[in-house]
């Protein structure tokens, strides 16, 4: 598979274009600041009077409401929460789109599940950093970057891929590597990954390990260090050198214990459930559920958020992290 890096990509196709970034949140502030420092002409759309509006303005951006920003720009990046994008698109973006404009996403949800259907005379592309917005900003400031996926959905201009690569370069992505995929594959792998492994699977693994130790009579502080804090150090080893670097660095006892016991935790049944989760993503039933959940005022989401907030690991963790001056608030 082709991976794009710094020397074979150029910023030219986006230079001299007015870029509007809608939403100055996690991804929004990172794309906006990185592109500005790469020499691009960026304006921001936010909700008038919001904290984010003020932050963007203090960072030196011209800040407008969404409809005005779309009118002023020719490249429009939607960095709003996925569940709000359709409404903002219908109300503020669609009525102001011009032939030849370029619509940009950082995740394929709304295009792939047909919540947003752009007109055919508009270019549609995606630049999806494989990391949270704050890392997209921090790594850029440090001179490195977060790997990105790009995808092209519509290309009436003929140079949409050049623009996607220019964007990825402008936010630092080509320092780490950029690969081309489709809206479908990005959406489905991203949703599966966050549900089964990154956000869902890992959080439940941590809680289950913590609960098991605390039920076994061990101090919650000990359980926290073991099951949450130390996980970062282990994941850093995966990040640097894969499974083998982790196994090389831990003791032989940990390596044997881990290899012989891990598959008792993640069993064939767990793998079957992962396949079910993937199927719900592929056939659109997860998307339908999330759209309905949002429309109903997110009752289940609020309950799940409360459950997490009240879990014992959050209480003990907050106390222990107070003493770690190097851990960012
Ligand atoms: P956030 O929730 O962090 O930020 C969204 C911002 O949009 C907030 O500042 C919000 O303001 C603002 N906003 C809400 N409504 C409007 C409106 N009508 N007009 C203008 N601004 C508005 O979103 P994320 O950065 O997490 O997500 C953005 C996109 O990036 C999504 O498609 C997501 O899937 C994708 N993505 C996110 C990643 C991440 O790490 N977070 C990783 C890769 C992709 P307020 O705070 O006032 O509500
Ligand atoms: Mg993701």
Short mmCIF file of C-alpha atoms and ligand atoms in Angstrom, two decimals:
data_model
loop_
_atom_site.label_atom_id
_atom_site.label_comp_id
_atom_site.label_asym_id
_atom_site.label_seq_id
_atom_site.Cartn_x
_atom_site.Cartn_y
_atom_site.Cartn_z
CA UNK A 1 0.00 0.00 0.00
CA UNK A 2 1.28 3.45 -0.97
CA UNK A 3 2.24 5.71 1.96
CA UNK A 4 2.74 9.43 1.23
CA UNK A 5 5.47 11.43 2.99
CA UNK A 6 6.76 15.02 3.11
CA UNK A 7 8.98 15.16 0.04
CA UNK A 8 6.42 13.91 -2.52
CA UNK A 9 3.56 16.19 -1.41
CA UNK A 10 2.93 19.90 -1.84
CA UNK A 11 0.83 22.60 -0.18
CA UNK A 12 0.23 24.39 -3.51
CA UNK A 13 -3.31 23.22 -4.32
CA UNK A 14 -4.64 24.84 -1.12
CA UNK A 15 -2.50 27.98 -1.10
CA UNK A 16 -4.51 31.08 -2.11
CA UNK A 17 -7.81 29.35 -1.24
CA UNK A 18 -9.99 30.61 1.59
CA UNK A 19 -10.49 27.75 4.05
CA UNK A 20 -13.38 27.73 6.55
CA UNK A 21 -13.14 25.37 9.51
CA UNK A 22 -16.53 24.77 11.11
CA UNK A 23 -16.07 23.94 14.79
CA UNK A 24 -13.10 24.94 16.97
CA UNK A 25 -13.11 21.87 19.23
CA UNK A 26 -10.69 18.97 19.58
CA UNK A 27 -9.91 18.55 15.86
CA UNK A 28 -10.95 22.07 14.83
CA UNK A 29 -8.38 24.03 16.82
CA UNK A 30 -5.61 21.64 15.74
CA UNK A 31 -6.34 21.77 11.99
CA UNK A 32 -6.87 25.54 12.11
CA UNK A 33 -3.65 26.40 13.96
CA UNK A 34 -1.49 23.92 12.05
CA UNK A 35 -2.80 25.07 8.64
CA UNK A 36 -2.36 28.72 9.59
CA UNK A 37 1.26 28.06 10.59
CA UNK A 38 1.70 26.23 7.26
CA UNK A 39 0.75 29.46 5.50
CA UNK A 40 -2.93 28.82 4.71
CA UNK A 41 -5.75 31.36 4.81
CA UNK A 42 -8.10 30.02 7.52
CA UNK A 43 -11.32 31.39 9.03
CA UNK A 44 -13.41 29.73 11.75
CA UNK A 45 -17.13 29.16 12.25
CA UNK A 46 -18.41 28.76 15.79
CA UNK A 47 -21.53 29.36 17.83
CA UNK A 48 -21.68 33.10 18.54
CA UNK A 49 -20.56 33.97 22.07
CA UNK A 50 -19.36 30.43 22.94
CA UNK A 51 -16.07 29.73 24.73
CA UNK A 52 -14.74 28.23 21.51
CA UNK A 53 -15.67 31.39 19.57
CA UNK A 54 -13.62 33.45 22.04
CA UNK A 55 -10.70 31.01 21.96
CA UNK A 56 -10.52 31.10 18.17
CA UNK A 57 -10.73 34.85 18.17
CA UNK A 58 -7.96 35.13 20.80
CA UNK A 59 -5.82 32.86 18.60
CA UNK A 60 -6.10 35.52 15.90
CA UNK A 61 -8.71 33.97 13.61
CA UNK A 62 -11.60 35.74 11.97
CA UNK A 63 -14.65 33.98 13.48
CA UNK A 64 -18.06 33.93 11.80
CA UNK A 65 -21.29 32.01 12.06
CA UNK A 66 -21.43 28.88 9.89
CA UNK A 67 -23.53 30.30 7.02
CA UNK A 68 -21.29 33.38 6.65
CA UNK A 69 -18.11 31.30 6.79
CA UNK A 70 -19.39 28.99 4.03
CA UNK A 71 -20.24 32.02 1.89
CA UNK A 72 -16.76 33.49 2.38
CA UNK A 73 -14.74 30.32 1.70
CA UNK A 74 -14.25 27.80 -1.12
CA UNK A 75 -12.89 24.96 1.03
CA UNK A 76 -15.17 24.04 3.92
CA UNK A 77 -14.03 21.59 6.61
CA UNK A 78 -16.76 20.24 8.92
CA UNK A 79 -15.23 19.60 12.36
CA UNK A 80 -18.48 19.56 14.30
CA UNK A 81 -19.60 16.58 16.38
CA UNK A 82 -20.84 13.91 13.95
CA UNK A 83 -24.37 13.94 15.36
CA UNK A 84 -24.75 17.71 14.70
CA UNK A 85 -23.32 17.77 11.19
CA UNK A 86 -26.53 16.98 9.31
CA UNK A 87 -28.46 19.82 10.94
CA UNK A 88 -25.71 22.39 10.37
CA UNK A 89 -25.31 21.10 6.80
CA UNK A 90 -29.04 21.45 6.05
CA UNK A 91 -29.42 24.86 7.75
CA UNK A 92 -26.17 26.68 7.05
CA UNK A 93 -23.96 24.85 4.57
CA UNK A 94 -26.15 23.49 1.75
CA UNK A 95 -27.91 26.82 1.02
CA UNK A 96 -24.53 28.57 0.67
CA UNK A 97 -22.44 26.01 -1.23
CA UNK A 98 -21.13 27.21 -4.59
CA UNK A 99 -20.24 25.14 -7.64
CA UNK A 100 -16.59 24.06 -7.38
CA UNK A 101 -16.42 24.35 -3.57
CA UNK A 102 -14.68 21.60 -1.65
CA UNK A 103 -16.35 19.95 1.31
CA UNK A 104 -14.00 18.29 3.79
CA UNK A 105 -14.56 15.78 6.60
CA UNK A 106 -12.35 14.19 9.25
CA UNK A 107 -14.56 11.12 9.58
CA UNK A 108 -16.83 9.49 7.00
CA UNK A 109 -19.93 8.87 9.14
CA UNK A 110 -22.32 11.42 7.62
CA UNK A 111 -21.34 10.78 4.00
CA UNK A 112 -21.16 7.00 4.27
CA UNK A 113 -24.49 6.65 6.08
CA UNK A 114 -26.08 9.22 3.71
CA UNK A 115 -26.97 11.80 6.35
CA UNK A 116 -25.32 14.41 4.12
CA UNK A 117 -25.73 14.14 0.33
CA UNK A 118 -23.66 16.90 -1.29
CA UNK A 119 -24.46 18.22 -4.79
CA UNK A 120 -22.47 16.64 -7.62
CA UNK A 121 -20.64 19.86 -8.54
CA UNK A 122 -18.83 19.99 -5.18
CA UNK A 123 -15.57 18.14 -4.38
CA UNK A 124 -15.82 15.91 -1.31
CA UNK A 125 -12.73 14.67 0.51
CA UNK A 126 -11.61 13.43 3.90
CA UNK A 127 -8.50 13.89 5.98
CA UNK A 128 -8.81 11.76 9.11
CA UNK A 129 -5.95 12.01 11.59
CA UNK A 130 -5.47 8.72 13.42
CA UNK A 131 -5.25 10.45 16.78
CA UNK A 132 -7.05 12.93 19.02
CA UNK A 133 -7.03 16.62 18.10
CA UNK A 134 -4.79 17.67 20.94
CA UNK A 135 -2.08 15.32 19.70
CA UNK A 136 -2.52 16.63 16.14
CA UNK A 137 -1.65 20.04 17.56
CA UNK A 138 1.06 18.98 20.02
CA UNK A 139 2.99 16.77 17.58
CA UNK A 140 2.90 19.54 14.93
CA UNK A 141 4.29 22.05 17.43
CA UNK A 142 7.05 19.58 18.29
CA UNK A 143 7.91 19.12 14.60
CA UNK A 144 6.36 15.69 14.09
CA UNK A 145 2.82 14.62 13.17
CA UNK A 146 -0.05 12.15 13.47
CA UNK A 147 -0.61 9.67 10.60
CA UNK A 148 -3.66 10.49 8.47
CA UNK A 149 -6.06 8.70 6.16
CA UNK A 150 -7.30 10.54 3.10
CA UNK A 151 -10.28 9.61 0.91
CA UNK A 152 -11.97 11.12 -2.12
CA UNK A 153 -15.74 10.81 -2.51
CA UNK A 154 -16.40 13.24 -5.37
CA UNK A 155 -13.84 14.87 -7.64
CA UNK A 156 -15.43 17.21 -10.20
CA UNK A 157 -12.40 19.54 -10.03
CA UNK A 158 -10.02 16.73 -10.94
CA UNK A 159 -7.39 17.65 -8.31
CA UNK A 160 -9.22 16.72 -5.11
CA UNK A 161 -6.55 14.21 -4.13
CA UNK A 162 -3.85 16.90 -4.40
CA UNK A 163 -5.92 19.07 -2.08
CA UNK A 164 -6.35 16.21 0.41
CA UNK A 165 -2.60 15.56 0.42
CA UNK A 166 -1.93 19.30 0.81
CA UNK A 167 -4.25 19.39 3.82
CA UNK A 168 -2.61 16.33 5.35
CA UNK A 169 0.81 17.95 4.84
CA UNK A 170 -0.40 21.26 6.27
CA UNK A 171 -1.45 19.63 9.54
CA UNK A 172 1.76 17.57 9.84
CA UNK A 173 0.36 14.21 8.69
CA UNK A 174 2.91 13.57 5.94
CA UNK A 175 5.69 13.61 8.57
CA UNK A 176 4.19 10.39 9.99
CA UNK A 177 2.67 8.90 6.80
CA UNK A 178 -0.59 9.30 4.88
CA UNK A 179 -2.55 6.52 3.20
CA UNK A 180 -5.50 6.70 0.85
CA UNK A 181 -8.66 4.81 1.68
CA UNK A 182 -12.41 5.15 1.01
CA UNK A 183 -15.13 6.81 3.06
CA UNK A 184 -16.62 3.34 3.59
CA UNK A 185 -13.45 1.70 4.89
CA UNK A 186 -12.46 4.67 7.08
CA UNK A 187 -15.93 4.85 8.63
CA UNK A 188 -16.29 1.14 9.28
CA UNK A 189 -12.78 0.53 10.63
CA UNK A 190 -12.88 3.69 12.76
CA UNK A 191 -16.22 2.80 14.37
CA UNK A 192 -15.19 -0.82 14.90
CA UNK A 193 -11.82 0.18 16.36
CA UNK A 194 -13.22 2.67 18.83
CA UNK A 195 -15.98 0.30 19.94
CA UNK A 196 -14.15 -3.02 20.19
CA UNK A 197 -10.58 -2.00 21.02
CA UNK A 198 -9.70 1.63 21.68
CA UNK A 199 -12.53 3.15 23.71
CA UNK A 200 -14.91 0.29 24.49
CA UNK A 201 -12.72 -2.78 24.79
CA UNK A 202 -9.82 -1.13 26.61
CA UNK A 203 -12.05 0.75 29.10
CA UNK A 204 -13.95 -2.40 30.05
CA UNK A 205 -10.71 -4.38 30.33
CA UNK A 206 -9.31 -1.76 32.72
CA UNK A 207 -12.49 -1.62 34.82
CA UNK A 208 -12.78 -5.41 34.98
CA UNK A 209 -9.14 -5.77 36.07
CA UNK A 210 -9.51 -3.01 38.67
CA UNK A 211 -12.78 -4.45 40.05
CA UNK A 212 -11.28 -7.94 40.28
CA UNK A 213 -8.35 -6.71 42.37
CA UNK A 214 -10.51 -4.54 44.63
CA UNK A 215 -13.00 -7.40 45.14
CA UNK A 216 -9.99 -9.57 45.99
CA UNK A 217 -9.27 -7.25 48.91
CA UNK A 218 -6.42 -5.20 47.42
CA UNK A 219 -6.14 -1.43 47.88
CA UNK A 220 -7.84 0.60 45.12
CA UNK A 221 -4.65 2.69 44.80
CA UNK A 222 -2.67 -0.45 44.02
CA UNK A 223 -5.34 -1.61 41.57
CA UNK A 224 -5.32 1.78 39.84
CA UNK A 225 -1.55 1.83 39.32
CA UNK A 226 -1.61 -1.75 38.08
CA UNK A 227 -4.57 -1.64 35.70
CA UNK A 228 -4.74 1.95 34.44
CA UNK A 229 -1.55 3.93 35.04
CA UNK A 230 0.84 1.23 33.89
CA UNK A 231 -1.17 0.55 30.74
CA UNK A 232 0.22 3.76 29.25
CA UNK A 233 3.77 2.52 29.66
CA UNK A 234 2.84 -0.75 27.98
CA UNK A 235 1.02 0.97 25.11
CA UNK A 236 4.05 3.23 24.54
CA UNK A 237 6.09 0.06 23.94
CA UNK A 238 3.51 -1.23 21.40
CA UNK A 239 3.63 2.16 19.70
CA UNK A 240 7.41 2.12 19.46
CA UNK A 241 8.04 -1.50 18.51
CA UNK A 242 4.91 -3.62 18.41
CA UNK A 243 4.15 -6.70 20.47
CA UNK A 244 7.76 -7.86 20.39
CA UNK A 245 9.12 -4.62 21.91
CA UNK A 246 6.59 -4.96 24.75
CA UNK A 247 7.51 -8.59 25.35
CA UNK A 248 11.24 -7.80 25.17
CA UNK A 249 10.93 -5.03 27.72
CA UNK A 250 8.78 -6.76 30.36
CA UNK A 251 10.15 -9.59 32.53
CA UNK A 252 10.13 -13.18 31.25
CA UNK A 253 7.60 -13.91 33.99
CA UNK A 254 5.28 -11.18 32.68
CA UNK A 255 5.82 -12.35 29.11
CA UNK A 256 4.96 -15.99 29.90
CA UNK A 257 2.06 -15.09 32.20
CA UNK A 258 0.66 -12.68 29.67
CA UNK A 259 0.95 -14.94 26.65
CA UNK A 260 -0.49 -17.96 28.46
CA UNK A 261 -3.37 -16.07 30.13
CA UNK A 262 -4.37 -13.33 27.67
CA UNK A 263 -6.39 -15.64 25.46
CA UNK A 264 -8.39 -16.75 28.52
CA UNK A 265 -9.57 -13.13 28.86
CA UNK A 266 -10.22 -12.50 25.17
CA UNK A 267 -11.88 -15.79 24.26
CA UNK A 268 -13.42 -17.19 21.08
CA UNK A 269 -16.72 -15.83 22.44
CA UNK A 270 -15.23 -12.32 22.66
CA UNK A 271 -14.05 -12.65 19.06
CA UNK A 272 -17.56 -13.67 18.01
CA UNK A 273 -18.95 -10.58 19.72
CA UNK A 274 -16.36 -8.46 17.89
CA UNK A 275 -17.65 -9.90 14.60
CA UNK A 276 -21.21 -8.96 15.66
CA UNK A 277 -20.08 -5.42 16.47
CA UNK A 278 -18.46 -5.20 13.03
CA UNK A 279 -21.66 -6.44 11.39
CA UNK A 280 -23.72 -3.74 13.17
CA UNK A 281 -21.29 -1.14 11.84
CA UNK A 282 -21.35 -2.56 8.30
CA UNK A 283 -25.13 -2.91 7.97
CA UNK A 284 -25.77 0.57 9.41
CA UNK A 285 -27.63 -0.56 12.53
CA UNK A 286 -25.13 1.09 14.88
CA UNK A 287 -25.44 4.35 12.91
CA UNK A 288 -29.24 4.20 13.07
CA UNK A 289 -29.13 3.55 16.81
CA UNK A 290 -26.77 6.52 17.43
CA UNK A 291 -28.83 8.88 15.24
CA UNK A 292 -32.01 7.86 17.12
CA UNK A 293 -30.24 8.16 20.49
CA UNK A 294 -29.19 11.72 19.63
CA UNK A 295 -32.70 12.60 18.40
CA UNK A 296 -34.16 11.36 21.71
CA UNK A 297 -31.87 13.66 23.74
CA UNK A 298 -29.16 11.06 24.42
CA UNK A 299 -30.77 9.41 27.50
CA UNK A 300 -28.66 6.26 27.26
CA UNK A 301 -25.48 8.24 26.58
CA UNK A 302 -26.09 10.36 29.69
CA UNK A 303 -26.63 7.29 31.83
CA UNK A 304 -23.48 5.61 30.53
CA UNK A 305 -21.48 8.80 31.11
CA UNK A 306 -22.73 8.93 34.73
CA UNK A 307 -21.88 5.27 35.32
CA UNK A 308 -18.32 5.87 34.15
CA UNK A 309 -17.94 9.06 36.17
CA UNK A 310 -19.06 7.25 39.33
CA UNK A 311 -16.87 4.19 38.91
CA UNK A 312 -14.42 3.77 41.82
CA UNK A 313 -11.41 3.88 39.49
CA UNK A 314 -12.27 7.47 38.55
CA UNK A 315 -12.34 8.61 42.20
CA UNK A 316 -9.07 7.00 43.20
CA UNK A 317 -7.42 7.94 39.90
CA UNK A 318 -8.29 11.62 40.27
CA UNK A 319 -6.69 11.66 43.74
CA UNK A 320 -3.50 9.90 42.64
CA UNK A 321 -3.03 12.04 39.55
CA UNK A 322 -3.15 15.18 41.73
CA UNK A 323 0.35 14.22 42.90
CA UNK A 324 1.69 13.75 39.36
CA UNK A 325 2.64 17.27 38.41
CA UNK A 326 3.81 16.07 34.98
CA UNK A 327 0.40 14.70 34.00
CA UNK A 328 -1.42 17.39 32.02
CA UNK A 329 -4.81 18.48 33.40
P1 LIG B 1 -15.68 18.57 19.26
O1 LIG B 1 -16.94 18.22 19.96
O2 LIG B 1 -14.40 18.56 20.03
O3 LIG B 1 -15.77 20.03 18.63
C1 LIG B 1 -16.87 20.49 17.92
C2 LIG B 1 -16.94 22.01 17.99
O4 LIG B 1 -18.00 22.45 17.16
C3 LIG B 1 -17.20 22.56 19.38
O5 LIG B 1 -16.30 23.62 19.64
C4 LIG B 1 -18.63 23.04 19.26
O6 LIG B 1 -18.89 24.16 20.10
C5 LIG B 1 -18.70 23.47 17.83
N1 LIG B 1 -20.06 23.64 17.31
C6 LIG B 1 -21.20 23.02 17.67
N2 LIG B 1 -22.26 23.46 16.93
C7 LIG B 1 -21.79 24.40 16.07
C8 LIG B 1 -22.38 25.24 15.04
N3 LIG B 1 -23.68 25.21 14.78
N4 LIG B 1 -21.58 26.10 14.35
C9 LIG B 1 -20.27 26.16 14.61
N5 LIG B 1 -19.65 25.41 15.59
C10 LIG B 1 -20.39 24.54 16.30
O7 LIG B 1 -15.58 17.63 17.96
P2 LIG B 1 -14.35 16.70 17.48
O8 LIG B 1 -13.19 17.57 17.15
O9 LIG B 1 -14.17 15.57 18.42
O10 LIG B 1 -14.95 16.07 16.16
C11 LIG B 1 -15.02 16.78 14.93
C12 LIG B 1 -14.94 15.79 13.78
O11 LIG B 1 -13.64 15.19 13.77
C13 LIG B 1 -15.94 14.64 13.84
O12 LIG B 1 -16.33 14.32 12.53
C14 LIG B 1 -15.10 13.50 14.43
O13 LIG B 1 -15.60 12.22 14.07
C15 LIG B 1 -13.78 13.77 13.75
N6 LIG B 1 -12.61 13.19 14.41
C16 LIG B 1 -12.42 13.43 15.75
C17 LIG B 1 -11.32 12.92 16.39
C18 LIG B 1 -11.03 13.30 17.80
O14 LIG B 1 -9.99 12.92 18.28
N7 LIG B 1 -11.86 14.02 18.54
C19 LIG B 1 -10.35 12.03 15.68
C20 LIG B 1 -10.58 11.93 14.25
C21 LIG B 1 -11.71 12.47 13.66
P3 LIG B 1 -19.35 23.95 21.66
O15 LIG B 1 -18.17 23.38 22.37
O16 LIG B 1 -19.67 25.34 22.08
O17 LIG B 1 -20.52 23.01 21.61
MG1 LIG B 2 -10.94 7.17 15.45
#
